XYZ file of N, CA and C in Angstrom:
504
model
N 42.675 126.860 141.083
C 42.218 126.597 139.829
C 41.653 127.825 139.245
N 41.853 128.081 137.899
C 41.528 129.249 137.313
C 40.217 129.056 136.584
N 39.594 127.916 136.559
C 38.296 127.837 135.872
C 37.369 127.006 136.924
N 36.891 127.425 137.892
C 36.257 126.707 138.959
C 34.966 126.321 138.571
N 34.083 127.350 137.850
C 32.612 126.887 137.605
C 32.518 125.856 136.535
N 33.506 125.767 135.463
C 33.440 124.716 134.532
C 33.688 123.285 135.098
N 34.534 123.312 136.246
C 34.933 122.115 136.772
C 34.037 121.624 137.777
N 33.203 122.525 138.393
C 32.169 122.289 139.310
C 30.906 121.556 138.365
N 30.772 122.146 137.292
C 29.752 121.619 136.293
C 30.156 120.363 135.899
N 31.467 120.029 135.569
C 31.880 118.862 135.115
C 31.794 117.725 136.379
N 32.108 118.124 137.527
C 31.938 117.264 138.594
C 30.444 116.728 138.868
N 29.555 117.896 138.775
C 28.176 117.507 138.794
C 27.639 116.485 137.640
N 28.238 116.942 136.530
C 27.712 116.181 135.412
C 28.201 114.683 135.392
N 29.465 114.437 135.676
C 29.949 113.085 135.901
C 29.246 112.279 136.941
N 29.054 113.074 138.108
C 28.526 112.225 139.243
C 27.091 111.858 138.848
N 26.194 112.781 138.388
C 24.860 112.594 137.753
C 24.818 111.489 136.789
N 25.716 111.583 135.855
C 25.670 110.640 134.753
C 25.843 109.216 135.389
N 26.879 109.125 136.322
C 27.083 107.796 136.900
C 26.015 107.279 137.683
N 25.437 108.072 138.531
C 24.354 107.699 139.418
C 22.927 107.370 138.619
N 22.718 108.214 137.856
C 21.172 108.052 137.132
C 21.246 107.282 135.826
N 22.529 107.342 135.116
C 22.322 106.561 133.823
C 23.334 105.218 133.966
N 24.498 105.382 134.238
C 25.490 104.195 133.963
C 25.456 103.302 135.187
N 24.878 103.582 136.359
C 24.755 102.786 137.506
C 23.461 101.749 137.439
N 22.540 102.357 136.382
C 21.240 101.725 136.137
C 21.211 100.869 134.885
N 22.335 100.820 134.170
C 22.426 99.800 133.045
C 22.715 98.587 133.425
N 22.043 97.573 132.927
C 22.105 96.221 133.183
C 22.445 95.482 131.923
N 23.358 95.783 131.196
C 23.552 95.030 129.867
C 24.397 93.770 129.986
N 25.291 93.827 130.946
C 26.114 92.566 131.070
C 26.838 92.541 132.528
N 27.130 91.424 132.997
C 27.842 91.401 134.174
C 29.141 91.937 134.056
N 29.885 91.842 132.896
C 31.243 92.192 132.554
C 31.305 93.914 132.289
N 30.044 94.411 132.079
C 30.052 95.809 131.654
C 29.685 96.715 132.682
N 30.426 97.505 133.185
C 30.134 98.361 134.426
C 31.059 99.621 134.270
N 30.527 100.528 133.207
C 31.404 101.749 133.049
C 31.327 102.626 134.252
N 32.465 103.134 134.711
C 32.715 104.082 135.827
C 33.010 105.565 135.201
N 32.319 106.137 134.642
C 32.770 107.348 133.849
C 33.140 108.682 134.718
N 32.816 108.515 136.119
C 32.979 109.566 137.066
C 34.317 109.894 137.123
N 35.229 108.941 136.680
C 36.712 109.366 136.705
C 37.197 110.403 135.556
N 36.267 110.701 134.780
C 36.426 111.802 133.821
C 36.815 113.056 134.384
N 36.301 113.302 135.685
C 36.620 114.420 136.423
C 37.940 114.594 136.675
N 38.670 113.565 137.332
C 40.092 113.386 137.543
C 40.888 113.577 136.292
N 40.513 112.731 135.203
C 41.327 112.877 134.092
C 41.429 114.299 133.261
N 40.384 115.088 133.521
C 40.249 116.411 132.802
C 40.620 117.466 133.768
N 40.963 117.244 135.002
C 41.698 118.487 135.643
C 42.829 118.923 135.100
N 43.179 120.363 135.185
C 44.274 120.919 134.415
C 45.742 120.293 134.941
N 46.489 120.321 133.897
C 47.776 119.605 134.097
C 48.556 120.148 135.275
N 48.515 121.519 135.517
C 49.137 122.083 136.633
C 48.480 122.174 138.030
N 47.526 121.287 138.099
C 46.655 121.230 139.519
C 47.673 120.911 140.591
N 47.725 121.572 141.568
C 48.424 121.117 142.889
C 48.094 119.980 143.391
N 49.052 119.254 143.870
C 48.609 117.742 144.465
C 47.685 117.778 145.410
N 47.770 118.777 146.245
C 46.679 118.913 147.440
C 45.168 119.043 146.708
N 45.024 119.890 145.911
C 43.932 119.978 145.272
C 43.331 118.918 144.594
N 44.259 118.127 143.786
C 43.976 116.867 143.133
C 43.602 115.785 144.054
N 44.211 115.783 145.291
C 43.738 114.521 146.063
C 42.538 115.195 146.892
N 42.186 116.304 147.154
C 41.074 116.750 147.559
C 39.856 116.402 146.737
N 40.144 116.733 145.342
C 38.886 116.464 144.363
C 38.805 115.017 144.352
N 39.911 114.101 144.350
C 39.616 112.720 144.247
C 38.862 112.220 145.486
N 39.193 112.787 146.814
C 38.389 112.313 147.857
C 37.019 112.842 147.849
N 36.731 113.978 147.322
C 35.325 114.357 147.121
C 34.534 113.650 146.174
N 35.167 113.239 145.105
C 34.463 112.450 144.177
C 34.287 111.008 144.700
N 35.217 110.451 145.219
C 35.090 109.150 145.843
C 34.013 109.056 146.892
N 34.138 109.856 147.769
C 32.913 110.001 148.791
C 31.676 110.099 148.283
N 31.503 111.131 147.326
C 30.338 111.248 146.693
C 29.677 110.068 146.016
N 30.496 109.173 145.398
C 29.976 108.000 144.793
C 29.669 107.036 145.783
N 30.204 107.067 147.006
C 29.797 106.089 147.816
C 30.426 104.637 147.758
N 29.593 103.626 147.874
C 29.949 102.107 147.593
C 30.939 101.593 148.698
N 30.833 101.961 149.779
C 31.574 101.575 151.134
C 33.093 101.758 150.931
N 33.417 102.958 150.306
C 34.840 103.212 150.205
C 35.668 102.665 149.162
N 35.111 101.897 148.332
C 35.837 101.215 147.152
C 36.209 102.276 146.179
N 34.981 103.111 145.958
C 35.296 104.316 144.947
C 36.249 105.248 145.579
N 36.120 105.418 146.821
C 37.141 106.474 147.357
C 38.580 105.972 147.288
N 38.948 104.782 147.574
C 40.152 104.109 147.540
C 40.655 104.142 146.160
N 39.939 103.775 145.214
C 40.421 103.716 143.651
C 40.413 105.133 143.133
N 39.641 105.895 143.524
C 39.771 107.378 142.963
C 40.901 108.159 143.530
N 41.159 107.777 144.990
C 42.276 108.617 145.575
C 43.564 108.053 145.022
N 43.608 106.777 144.703
C 44.924 106.196 144.191
C 45.235 106.840 142.828
N 44.155 106.891 142.064
C 44.361 107.527 140.676
C 44.677 109.022 140.739
N 44.108 109.790 141.693
C 44.399 111.087 141.829
C 45.787 111.326 142.424
N 46.215 110.366 143.207
C 47.654 110.382 143.747
C 48.726 110.050 142.684
N 48.356 109.011 141.827
C 49.421 108.620 140.853
C 49.296 109.519 139.616
N 48.324 110.210 139.383
C 48.068 111.105 138.176
C 49.292 112.001 137.664
N 49.820 112.764 138.823
C 51.051 113.536 138.356
C 52.272 112.697 137.894
N 52.526 111.557 138.502
C 53.573 110.641 137.893
C 53.210 110.102 136.703
N 52.051 109.758 136.508
C 51.617 109.193 135.061
C 51.830 110.355 133.915
N 51.361 111.498 134.455
C 51.509 112.568 133.435
C 52.982 112.810 133.049
N 53.781 112.742 134.074
C 55.218 112.993 133.636
C 55.785 111.852 132.814
N 55.221 110.724 132.682
C 55.639 109.715 131.655
C 55.256 110.000 130.361
N 53.916 110.707 130.197
C 53.569 111.148 128.897
C 53.771 112.420 128.400
N 54.123 113.439 129.302
C 54.386 114.891 128.862
C 55.625 115.256 129.470
N 56.248 116.212 128.705
C 57.456 116.758 129.095
C 57.303 117.834 130.160
N 58.097 118.201 130.914
C 58.061 119.226 132.104
C 57.633 120.646 131.558
N 58.014 120.899 130.359
C 57.475 122.208 129.833
C 55.929 122.236 129.745
N 55.473 121.135 129.111
C 53.934 121.027 128.915
C 53.276 120.990 130.287
N 53.675 120.267 131.259
C 53.171 120.274 132.661
C 53.207 121.540 133.265
N 54.235 122.313 133.145
C 54.449 123.581 133.719
C 53.534 124.606 133.183
N 53.249 124.594 131.807
C 52.320 125.650 131.230
C 50.928 125.266 131.657
N 50.729 124.046 131.994
C 49.285 123.769 132.488
C 48.339 123.532 131.304
N 47.130 123.846 131.476
C 46.103 123.508 130.383
C 45.335 122.253 130.639
N 44.242 122.112 129.949
C 43.318 121.024 130.077
C 43.833 119.790 129.336
N 44.085 118.536 129.884
C 44.411 117.613 129.116
C 43.342 117.125 128.084
N 43.711 117.073 126.707
C 42.715 116.902 125.810
C 43.555 116.185 124.687
N 42.866 115.630 123.623
C 43.482 115.149 122.436
C 44.282 116.180 121.740
N 43.753 117.348 121.729
C 44.319 118.466 120.881
C 45.668 119.040 121.701
N 45.494 119.043 123.005
C 46.662 119.572 123.759
C 47.886 118.674 123.811
N 47.539 117.341 124.151
C 48.509 116.409 124.305
C 48.858 115.396 123.025
N 47.982 115.606 122.205
C 48.069 114.652 121.013
C 47.098 113.536 121.195
N 46.484 113.011 120.008
C 45.509 111.896 120.243
C 46.376 110.659 120.994
N 47.257 110.350 120.445
C 48.041 109.072 120.920
C 48.465 109.103 122.548
N 48.989 110.202 122.869
C 49.482 110.468 124.196
C 48.200 110.690 125.147
N 47.101 111.337 124.587
C 45.868 111.424 125.517
C 45.227 110.081 125.560
N 45.298 109.272 124.562
C 44.687 107.875 124.696
C 45.334 107.085 125.572
N 46.812 107.057 125.452
C 47.493 106.233 126.489
C 47.275 106.660 127.916
N 47.244 108.053 128.155
C 47.049 108.513 129.435
C 45.793 108.103 129.894
N 44.790 108.236 129.154
C 43.292 108.032 129.605
C 43.269 106.323 129.788
N 43.755 105.583 129.025
C 43.427 104.121 129.120
C 44.425 103.619 130.438
N 45.632 104.238 130.668
C 46.324 103.865 131.835
C 45.614 104.285 133.095
N 45.100 105.580 133.090
C 44.362 105.919 134.416
C 43.113 105.047 134.613
N 42.289 104.836 133.563
C 41.264 104.062 133.718
C 41.509 102.471 134.000
N 42.557 101.832 133.517
C 42.906 100.610 133.854
C 43.361 100.429 135.175
N 43.996 101.453 135.668
C 44.552 101.517 137.126
C 43.369 101.738 137.997
N 42.392 102.560 137.649
C 41.204 102.796 138.652
C 40.370 101.517 138.548
N 40.106 100.909 137.252
C 39.222 99.725 137.365
C 39.744 98.446 138.002
N 41.092 98.450 137.814
C 41.748 97.114 138.609
C 41.571 97.221 140.129
N 41.949 98.331 140.783
C 41.847 98.575 142.135
C 40.269 98.401 142.566
N 39.382 99.055 141.754
C 37.899 99.032 142.070
C 37.411 97.511 141.975
N 37.720 96.867 140.948
C 37.083 95.478 140.804
C 37.851 94.441 141.689
N 39.048 94.577 142.001
C 39.735 93.694 142.923
C 39.234 94.013 144.314
N 39.056 95.175 144.676
C 38.386 95.357 146.058
C 36.958 94.977 146.113
N 36.362 95.060 145.039
C 34.877 94.717 145.066
C 34.909 93.222 145.134
N 35.804 92.434 144.448
C 35.810 90.875 144.519
C 36.246 90.281 145.861
N 37.327 90.891 146.232
C 38.099 90.319 147.313
C 38.264 88.957 147.442
N 38.509 88.375 146.194
C 38.843 86.883 146.119
C 39.596 86.590 144.964
N 40.520 85.652 144.978
C 41.337 85.230 143.835
C 40.574 83.943 143.144
N 39.534 83.590 143.811
C 38.964 82.358 143.157
C 38.188 82.750 141.655
N 37.928 84.011 141.583
C 37.246 84.352 140.363
C 38.180 85.445 139.565
N 39.523 85.146 139.575
C 40.338 86.005 139.080
C 40.252 86.218 137.388
N 39.822 85.170 136.583
C 39.640 85.461 135.356
C 38.398 86.394 134.959
N 37.374 86.131 135.763
C 36.108 86.704 135.822
C 36.250 88.425 136.119
N 37.320 88.562 137.174
C 37.708 89.837 137.481
C 38.535 90.583 136.323
N 39.359 89.818 135.844
C 40.289 90.283 134.733
C 39.419 90.676 133.611
N 38.371 89.981 133.332
C 37.488 90.187 132.069
C 36.686 91.578 132.361
N 36.168 91.601 133.766
C 35.453 92.837 134.118
C 36.315 94.081 133.890
N 37.555 93.900 134.312
C 38.536 95.093 134.284
C 38.726 95.613 132.778
N 39.004 94.520 132.030
C 39.141 94.741 130.482
C 37.973 95.430 129.827
N 36.826 94.753 129.827
C 35.597 95.260 129.239
C 35.129 96.510 129.831
N 35.193 96.917 131.148
C 34.581 98.012 131.660
C 35.615 99.199 131.321
N 37.010 98.910 131.429
C 37.842 99.875 131.164
C 37.818 100.504 129.609
N 37.556 99.452 128.812
C 37.408 99.815 127.348
C 36.203 100.687 127.114
N 35.213 100.247 127.709
C 33.938 101.064 127.589
C 33.846 102.509 128.301
N 34.509 102.504 129.400
C 34.732 103.692 130.256
C 35.622 104.602 129.518
N 36.800 104.110 128.876
C 37.639 105.028 128.213
C 36.961 105.541 126.989
N 36.001 104.919 126.322
C 35.312 105.479 125.083
C 34.380 106.521 125.726
N 33.676 106.391 126.776
C 32.708 107.284 127.253
C 33.657 108.494 127.742
N 34.751 108.371 128.478
C 35.433 109.517 129.021
C 36.072 110.226 127.779
N 36.377 109.433 126.755
C 36.853 110.252 125.414
C 35.795 111.271 124.943
N 34.565 110.708 124.900
C 33.485 111.676 124.351
C 33.225 112.818 125.337
N 33.258 112.427 126.716
C 33.010 113.666 127.636
C 34.359 114.585 127.530
N 35.526 114.097 127.280
C 36.514 114.873 127.161
C 36.427 115.954 125.692
N 35.899 115.327 124.752
C 35.636 116.047 123.321
C 34.551 117.069 123.801
N 33.512 116.724 124.445
C 32.452 117.811 124.834
C 33.001 118.820 125.745
N 33.687 118.381 126.757
C 34.081 119.401 127.685
C 35.309 120.280 127.308
N 36.146 119.886 126.264
C 37.216 120.829 125.890
C 36.883 121.385 124.495
N 35.654 121.339 124.097
C 35.371 121.972 122.660
C 35.446 123.368 122.675
N 35.182 124.043 123.804
C 35.288 125.500 123.927
C 36.516 126.104 124.311
N 37.639 125.339 124.738
C 38.636 125.628 125.325
C 39.728 125.861 124.106
N 40.560 127.018 124.087
C 41.719 126.920 123.036
C 42.701 125.766 123.590
N 43.530 125.449 122.605
C 44.514 124.434 122.964
C 45.496 124.770 124.069
N 45.791 125.918 124.202
C 46.717 126.305 125.323
C 46.240 126.881 126.547
N 44.896 126.529 126.734
C 44.260 126.973 128.046
C 44.632 126.190 129.237
């Protein structure tokens, strides 16, 4: 990784935001933003898979919650290269850079962000519930939390990538 210090700061910022702010919000049963996935979303496009899985493991273990965060975050980190290949051409992936609305385009970045967020939240809330008796409740939690999380991750992405040129 060619920009280690900014990514360590992003890791610390997302974990601290999650632990001290978003975990303490009690707005609704359906609203549980998990913004720490911004770290995985914003890793460079050319990040090696081993580094990506290591970052996902470190993030999941740091967040705790009896392994649920770790499983969901590792799955997102594992599937991220395949999902990126759906949205970006090989030339873009090979050149690397930070995924951002300017780099990928607003529509592509939004689709990429929503898909990663929905995947993470689906795994997280299904494992948290471990029951099909509340399937509609779980689906509502996935939908509402994913929408709010995607909004906050979008804001974090705008703040994090403001200093980077488009082709970094």
